[in-house]
Amino acid sequence: MEDQAKGLRELVKKERNVKNSKFITVASGKGGVGKTNFSVNFAFTMANYFKKRVLLIDADIGMANIHILLNSDPSKNLKNLFNGENIEDLIVKSEGFDTILGFSGIDSLDDMDEMSISMLINALESISYRYDYVIIDTGAGINEKIASFLRASSRAYIVTTPEPTALMDAYALIKSIYNIYGYNNFKTVINMSKNREEAINTFNKLKLSANKFLGIELEMLGFLPITQNLKKCVKRKELIVKILPNDPFSLEMRKICALEAQEPIKEINSNFWEKVFDFLGKKRKK
Ligand SMILES: Nc1ncnc2c1ncn2[C@@H]1O[C@H](COP(=O)(O)OP(=O)(O)OP(=O)(O)O)[C@@H](O)[C@H]1O
Ligand SMILES: [Mg+2]
C-alpha cells in the first residue's frame, strides 16, 4: 500500500515535470513602485499575445489588491479552502488568464497548523503545474515570507523606479536574499522612468552596486515608462495593455514578455509550494 502510494506520487511528479512551469516572484523592497500593475499587465500580455497559460497569485498577505485591478469578487480566496471549497472553484478566470486571489483572506501564515499547511500545499500543487507561468505578486518590504517566495522561484523580478529610495530598497532586497540564502536569479524591471535613457542610467547604478559589493551580475529585463494613461486605467479598473495596446507602456510590456518567453528554464521547479512552506519553517503533514 505504502509502495503504491509512493509510486503514484512519483508518477504525478514525473507528469508535472513535463510541464516545465516557471515560477516568477515579483518583489521590490519599497512599496508603491508598480509591482501589482506590472504583474497584472504582464499576465495579460503573456496570455493574450504569447499564448501562454498563466496563473497570477496575489501573495500580498494582509494587503492583497489584485482583485481591485481586475474588478473581481474578493471573497473568492484561499481561505475558503478551509471551509471545504475546492481550489478549482477559487480560480478566478478573466482576461485570458487565471488568478488566485491568494492569501488575501488569510491574516497570517504563522498560526496555521500542519493540517492546514498540507491542505494549502496540496491544493496549490494540484493546479500550479498546468500553467506555463505562475506569477506571484508580493507586498512591500523585505521579510521572511517574501524571501521564501523568492528563494523558491525560478526567477525573481525586482521592480524599481528611478527614485533613490526605491533603488536603495531594491538593492537592500537583492543583498539580503543573496547574502543570507545565496539566491542569485534576479531580473530587474525599471518602472516609471521618463525614457529609456533614464531607465538605463537607473539600472546601471543598481548593477554597479550589485557587482562591486556583492560580486553578482544583474540583468535588466526591461523598462516601463511613466504614463498618466496607466493611472486613468487603474481608476477605471481597466488594463492598459488591453485598452491601449499602442501606448508606450504596452509596447514595452510586449518586449519584456518576448524576452521572458524565449528564456529557457534552467531548472525544473517541481515542488515549488513545498519549498516555500519549508523555507517558512512550516512542515507538511506526511
Ligand atoms: N508606469 C507607471 N506610470 C504611471 N503610474 C504608475 C506606473 N506604474 C505604477 N503606477 C502607479 O503607482 C501606484 C502604485 O502601483 P502598484 O499598486 O502597482 O504598486 P505596488 O508596488 O504593487 O504597491 P504595493 O507595494 O503597495 O503593493 C498606482 O497608483 C499606479 O497607478
Ligand atoms: Mg501591490
Short mmCIF file of C-alpha atoms and ligand atoms in Angstrom, two decimals:
data_model
loop_
_atom_site.label_atom_id
_atom_site.label_comp_id
_atom_site.label_asym_id
_atom_site.label_seq_id
_atom_site.Cartn_x
_atom_site.Cartn_y
_atom_site.Cartn_z
CA MET A 1 0.00 0.00 0.00
CA GLU A 2 2.81 2.33 1.05
CA ASP A 3 4.76 1.41 -2.13
CA GLN A 4 1.72 2.01 -4.27
CA ALA A 5 1.20 5.48 -2.80
CA LYS A 6 4.87 6.29 -3.33
CA GLY A 7 4.70 5.11 -6.93
CA LEU A 8 1.68 7.28 -7.55
CA ARG A 9 3.42 10.34 -6.10
CA GLU A 10 6.43 9.75 -8.34
CA LEU A 11 4.17 9.36 -11.37
CA VAL A 12 2.37 12.62 -10.62
CA LYS A 13 5.73 14.36 -10.17
CA LYS A 14 7.04 12.96 -13.46
CA GLU A 15 3.96 14.21 -15.27
CA ARG A 16 4.36 17.63 -13.65
CA ASN A 17 7.99 17.85 -14.67
CA VAL A 18 6.97 17.69 -18.30
CA LYS A 19 5.09 20.95 -17.85
CA ASN A 20 8.20 23.00 -17.04
CA SER A 21 6.21 25.66 -15.18
CA LYS A 22 8.11 28.85 -14.49
CA PHE A 23 7.52 30.39 -11.09
CA ILE A 24 8.26 34.11 -11.06
CA THR A 25 8.07 36.16 -7.89
CA VAL A 26 7.69 39.93 -8.23
CA ALA A 27 9.17 41.98 -5.36
CA SER A 28 10.68 45.41 -4.77
CA GLY A 29 11.55 46.31 -1.21
CA LYS A 30 9.88 49.73 -1.42
CA GLY A 31 6.11 49.89 -1.70
CA GLY A 32 4.12 51.55 -4.43
CA VAL A 33 6.68 51.13 -7.22
CA GLY A 34 4.24 49.31 -9.52
CA LYS A 35 4.57 45.57 -8.72
CA THR A 36 0.88 44.82 -8.91
CA ASN A 37 0.30 46.82 -12.10
CA PHE A 38 3.33 45.14 -13.62
CA SER A 39 2.12 41.65 -12.61
CA VAL A 40 -1.41 42.03 -13.93
CA ASN A 41 -0.37 43.61 -17.25
CA PHE A 42 2.43 41.04 -17.64
CA ALA A 43 -0.05 38.21 -17.06
CA PHE A 44 -2.46 39.65 -19.64
CA THR A 45 0.28 40.14 -22.25
CA MET A 46 1.81 36.69 -21.76
CA ALA A 47 -1.61 35.07 -22.04
CA ASN A 48 -3.05 37.06 -24.91
CA TYR A 49 -0.04 37.91 -27.09
CA PHE A 50 2.22 34.94 -26.35
CA LYS A 51 -0.49 32.34 -25.82
CA LYS A 52 0.96 31.16 -22.52
CA ARG A 53 -1.09 29.60 -19.76
CA VAL A 54 -0.73 31.99 -16.85
CA LEU A 55 -1.71 31.82 -13.20
CA LEU A 56 -1.39 35.03 -11.21
CA ILE A 57 -1.29 34.76 -7.43
CA ASP A 58 -1.77 37.60 -5.01
CA ALA A 59 0.66 36.89 -2.18
CA ASP A 60 0.48 40.33 -0.61
CA ILE A 61 -0.60 38.96 2.74
CA GLY A 62 -2.87 41.41 4.51
CA MET A 63 -2.99 43.99 1.68
CA ALA A 64 -3.99 41.94 -1.36
CA ASN A 65 -5.43 44.09 -4.12
CA ILE A 66 -5.21 42.34 -7.47
CA HIS A 67 -8.98 41.84 -7.33
CA ILE A 68 -9.40 45.63 -7.39
CA LEU A 69 -7.44 45.96 -10.65
CA LEU A 70 -9.31 43.02 -12.15
CA ASN A 71 -12.64 44.10 -10.76
CA SER A 72 -13.28 40.62 -9.35
CA ASP A 73 -15.01 39.27 -6.28
CA PRO A 74 -12.52 39.35 -3.34
CA SER A 75 -14.44 36.76 -1.34
CA LYS A 76 -13.18 34.05 -3.71
CA ASN A 77 -9.88 33.49 -1.93
CA LEU A 78 -7.80 30.70 -0.47
CA LYS A 79 -9.38 30.98 2.97
CA ASN A 80 -12.39 29.19 1.52
CA LEU A 81 -10.30 26.05 1.21
CA PHE A 82 -10.71 25.65 4.94
CA ASN A 83 -14.48 25.87 4.61
CA GLY A 84 -14.44 22.82 2.37
CA GLU A 85 -14.37 24.56 -1.02
CA ASN A 86 -12.39 23.06 -3.86
CA ILE A 87 -9.42 25.05 -5.18
CA GLU A 88 -10.81 24.72 -8.72
CA ASP A 89 -13.75 26.87 -7.61
CA LEU A 90 -11.42 29.53 -6.24
CA ILE A 91 -9.69 30.18 -9.56
CA VAL A 92 -10.88 33.49 -10.99
CA LYS A 93 -10.89 33.39 -14.79
CA SER A 94 -10.61 36.71 -16.56
CA GLU A 95 -8.85 38.36 -19.47
CA GLY A 96 -7.35 35.11 -20.78
CA PHE A 97 -5.51 34.17 -17.60
CA ASP A 98 -6.31 32.70 -14.20
CA THR A 99 -5.94 34.35 -10.83
CA ILE A 100 -5.90 33.12 -7.27
CA LEU A 101 -6.79 35.99 -5.01
CA GLY A 102 -4.29 34.33 -2.83
CA PHE A 103 -3.67 34.89 0.72
CA SER A 104 -5.92 37.91 0.99
CA GLY A 105 -8.37 36.22 3.33
CA ILE A 106 -5.65 34.64 5.41
CA ASP A 107 -4.42 37.05 8.04
CA SER A 108 -1.27 35.18 8.87
CA LEU A 109 0.53 32.04 7.82
CA ASP A 110 2.11 31.92 11.25
CA ASP A 111 -0.84 30.45 13.09
CA MET A 112 -1.57 27.68 10.61
CA ASP A 113 -1.35 24.11 11.82
CA GLU A 114 0.27 21.26 9.87
CA MET A 115 -3.06 20.05 8.58
CA SER A 116 -3.98 23.40 7.07
CA ILE A 117 -0.49 23.82 5.61
CA SER A 118 -0.78 20.39 3.96
CA MET A 119 -4.15 21.27 2.56
CA LEU A 120 -2.81 24.53 1.16
CA ILE A 121 0.28 22.91 -0.41
CA ASN A 122 -1.70 20.04 -1.93
CA ALA A 123 -4.29 22.38 -3.37
CA LEU A 124 -1.74 24.79 -4.86
CA GLU A 125 0.41 21.96 -6.24
CA SER A 126 -2.61 20.34 -7.83
CA ILE A 127 -3.25 23.37 -10.04
CA SER A 128 0.10 25.16 -10.50
CA TYR A 129 1.77 22.70 -12.86
CA ARG A 130 -0.80 23.08 -15.59
CA TYR A 131 0.46 26.61 -16.30
CA ASP A 132 3.46 27.85 -18.27
CA TYR A 133 3.88 30.74 -15.86
CA VAL A 134 2.93 31.18 -12.24
CA ILE A 135 3.38 34.84 -11.32
CA ILE A 136 3.47 35.73 -7.63
CA ASP A 137 2.85 39.34 -6.72
CA THR A 138 4.24 40.13 -3.27
CA GLY A 139 3.85 43.12 -0.99
CA ALA A 140 6.22 45.86 0.07
CA GLY A 141 9.13 45.22 2.40
CA ILE A 142 11.82 42.66 3.00
CA ASN A 143 10.62 39.88 5.22
CA GLU A 144 10.77 36.14 5.69
CA LYS A 145 7.61 35.49 3.70
CA ILE A 146 8.75 37.43 0.64
CA ALA A 147 12.19 35.80 0.96
CA SER A 148 10.56 32.34 0.98
CA PHE A 149 8.71 33.00 -2.27
CA LEU A 150 11.81 34.49 -3.87
CA ARG A 151 14.10 31.62 -2.85
CA ALA A 152 11.74 29.01 -4.24
CA SER A 153 11.24 30.80 -7.60
CA SER A 154 12.71 30.05 -10.99
CA ARG A 155 13.39 33.79 -11.16
CA ALA A 156 12.87 36.91 -9.12
CA TYR A 157 11.71 40.07 -10.81
CA ILE A 158 12.85 43.11 -8.90
CA VAL A 159 10.79 46.18 -9.74
CA THR A 160 12.20 49.61 -9.01
CA THR A 161 11.75 53.20 -10.11
CA PRO A 162 14.46 55.84 -10.69
CA GLU A 163 13.78 57.27 -7.20
CA PRO A 164 16.89 56.87 -5.00
CA THR A 165 14.82 55.41 -2.15
CA ALA A 166 13.31 52.76 -4.43
CA LEU A 167 16.75 51.90 -5.79
CA MET A 168 18.19 51.65 -2.30
CA ASP A 169 15.42 49.28 -1.19
CA ALA A 170 15.78 47.16 -4.34
CA TYR A 171 19.48 46.84 -3.62
CA ALA A 172 18.82 46.00 0.04
CA LEU A 173 16.39 43.25 -1.01
CA ILE A 174 18.84 41.73 -3.51
CA LYS A 175 21.64 41.97 -0.95
CA SER A 176 19.74 40.20 1.80
CA ILE A 177 18.41 37.39 -0.41
CA TYR A 178 21.87 36.83 -1.90
CA ASN A 179 23.87 37.18 1.31
CA ILE A 180 21.61 35.11 3.50
CA TYR A 181 20.43 32.45 1.04
CA GLY A 182 22.84 32.62 -1.90
CA TYR A 183 19.91 33.16 -4.28
CA ASN A 184 21.02 34.95 -7.43
CA ASN A 185 18.41 34.67 -10.17
CA PHE A 186 17.31 38.29 -10.41
CA LYS A 187 15.98 40.28 -13.31
CA THR A 188 15.31 43.98 -12.98
CA VAL A 189 12.35 45.96 -14.25
CA ILE A 190 12.69 49.74 -14.16
CA ASN A 191 9.23 51.26 -13.84
CA MET A 192 8.04 54.86 -14.08
CA SER A 193 11.09 56.19 -15.91
CA LYS A 194 10.73 59.21 -18.18
CA ASN A 195 12.50 57.47 -21.05
CA ARG A 196 14.85 54.62 -21.94
CA GLU A 197 17.94 56.67 -21.12
CA GLU A 198 16.78 57.35 -17.57
CA ALA A 199 15.89 53.67 -17.18
CA ILE A 200 19.33 52.54 -18.33
CA ASN A 201 21.07 55.04 -16.02
CA THR A 202 18.94 53.79 -13.14
CA PHE A 203 19.68 50.17 -13.92
CA ASN A 204 23.41 50.87 -14.24
CA LYS A 205 23.52 52.30 -10.71
CA LEU A 206 21.94 49.12 -9.34
CA LYS A 207 24.12 46.87 -11.49
CA LEU A 208 27.27 48.66 -10.39
CA SER A 209 26.48 48.31 -6.67
CA ALA A 210 25.49 44.65 -7.04
CA ASN A 211 28.69 43.95 -8.92
CA LYS A 212 31.02 45.93 -6.69
CA PHE A 213 29.66 44.98 -3.28
CA LEU A 214 28.10 41.56 -3.88
CA GLY A 215 30.04 40.34 -6.89
CA ILE A 216 26.87 39.46 -8.83
CA GLU A 217 25.84 40.33 -12.39
CA LEU A 218 22.37 41.84 -12.59
CA GLU A 219 20.30 41.72 -15.76
CA MET A 220 17.74 44.26 -16.89
CA LEU A 221 14.56 42.66 -18.20
CA GLY A 222 13.11 45.93 -19.45
CA PHE A 223 11.64 49.28 -18.57
CA LEU A 224 8.16 50.71 -18.39
CA PRO A 225 7.57 54.42 -18.91
CA ILE A 226 5.62 56.61 -16.54
CA THR A 227 2.25 57.39 -18.07
CA GLN A 228 -0.91 59.13 -16.99
CA ASN A 229 -2.79 56.59 -19.11
CA LEU A 230 -1.95 53.86 -16.62
CA LYS A 231 -3.37 55.87 -13.74
CA LYS A 232 -6.54 56.54 -15.76
CA CYS A 233 -6.89 52.82 -16.50
CA VAL A 234 -6.41 51.93 -12.83
CA LYS A 235 -9.20 54.35 -11.89
CA ARG A 236 -11.50 52.76 -14.46
CA LYS A 237 -10.43 49.25 -13.43
CA GLU A 238 -9.18 48.53 -16.91
CA LEU A 239 -5.88 47.07 -18.08
CA ILE A 240 -3.75 49.48 -20.09
CA VAL A 241 -2.25 46.68 -22.21
CA LYS A 242 -5.75 45.67 -23.25
CA ILE A 243 -7.40 49.08 -23.71
CA LEU A 244 -4.38 50.96 -25.13
CA PRO A 245 -2.24 48.35 -26.93
CA ASN A 246 -0.17 51.05 -28.66
CA ASP A 247 0.64 53.08 -25.56
CA PRO A 248 4.44 53.04 -24.92
CA PHE A 249 3.76 51.15 -21.66
CA SER A 250 2.00 48.35 -23.57
CA LEU A 251 4.69 48.23 -26.26
CA GLU A 252 7.46 47.92 -23.67
CA MET A 253 5.49 45.25 -21.81
CA ARG A 254 5.33 43.21 -25.01
CA LYS A 255 9.14 43.49 -25.33
CA ILE A 256 9.54 42.26 -21.75
CA CYS A 257 7.23 39.32 -22.38
CA ALA A 258 9.01 38.47 -25.65
CA LEU A 259 12.32 38.33 -23.77
CA GLU A 260 10.89 36.20 -20.98
CA ALA A 261 9.10 33.86 -23.38
CA GLN A 262 12.37 32.98 -25.11
CA GLU A 263 14.30 32.35 -21.87
CA PRO A 264 14.89 28.68 -21.32
CA ILE A 265 14.17 27.29 -17.92
CA LYS A 266 17.39 26.29 -16.17
CA GLU A 267 15.89 24.14 -13.50
CA ILE A 268 12.60 22.34 -13.31
CA ASN A 269 10.76 23.53 -10.26
CA SER A 270 8.67 20.52 -9.39
CA ASN A 271 7.94 21.24 -5.76
CA PHE A 272 7.64 25.00 -5.54
CA TRP A 273 4.95 25.15 -2.86
CA GLU A 274 6.61 22.58 -0.65
CA LYS A 275 9.79 24.68 -0.82
CA VAL A 276 8.01 27.93 0.03
CA PHE A 277 6.46 26.46 3.15
CA ASP A 278 9.67 24.64 4.08
CA PHE A 279 11.54 27.93 3.93
CA LEU A 280 8.85 29.45 6.13
CA GLY A 281 9.61 26.75 8.65
CA LYS A 282 6.23 25.12 8.08
CA LYS A 283 6.11 21.39 7.88
CA ARG A 284 3.75 19.43 5.74
CA LYS A 285 1.93 16.57 7.42
CA LYS A 286 3.06 13.45 5.59
N1 LIG B 1 4.35 53.15 -15.24
C1 LIG B 1 3.54 53.84 -14.46
N2 LIG B 1 3.11 55.09 -14.81
C2 LIG B 1 2.30 55.80 -14.01
N3 LIG B 1 1.83 55.37 -12.83
C3 LIG B 1 2.20 54.15 -12.42
C4 LIG B 1 3.07 53.31 -13.20
N4 LIG B 1 3.26 52.14 -12.53
C5 LIG B 1 2.53 52.24 -11.39
N5 LIG B 1 1.90 53.43 -11.32
C6 LIG B 1 1.03 53.91 -10.21
O1 LIG B 1 1.69 53.68 -8.99
C7 LIG B 1 0.79 53.30 -7.98
C8 LIG B 1 1.27 52.05 -7.28
O2 LIG B 1 1.23 50.96 -8.17
P1 LIG B 1 1.10 49.46 -7.66
O3 LIG B 1 -0.08 49.29 -6.77
O4 LIG B 1 1.18 48.59 -8.85
O5 LIG B 1 2.43 49.37 -6.80
P2 LIG B 1 2.90 48.18 -5.83
O6 LIG B 1 4.38 48.13 -5.91
O7 LIG B 1 2.15 46.95 -6.14
O8 LIG B 1 2.45 48.72 -4.40
P3 LIG B 1 2.46 47.89 -3.01
O9 LIG B 1 3.89 47.87 -2.58
O10 LIG B 1 1.60 48.72 -2.13
O11 LIG B 1 1.93 46.54 -3.30
C9 LIG B 1 -0.56 53.11 -8.65
O12 LIG B 1 -1.36 54.22 -8.32
C10 LIG B 1 -0.27 53.08 -10.11
O13 LIG B 1 -1.29 53.65 -10.86
MG MG B 2 0.99 45.66 -4.91
#
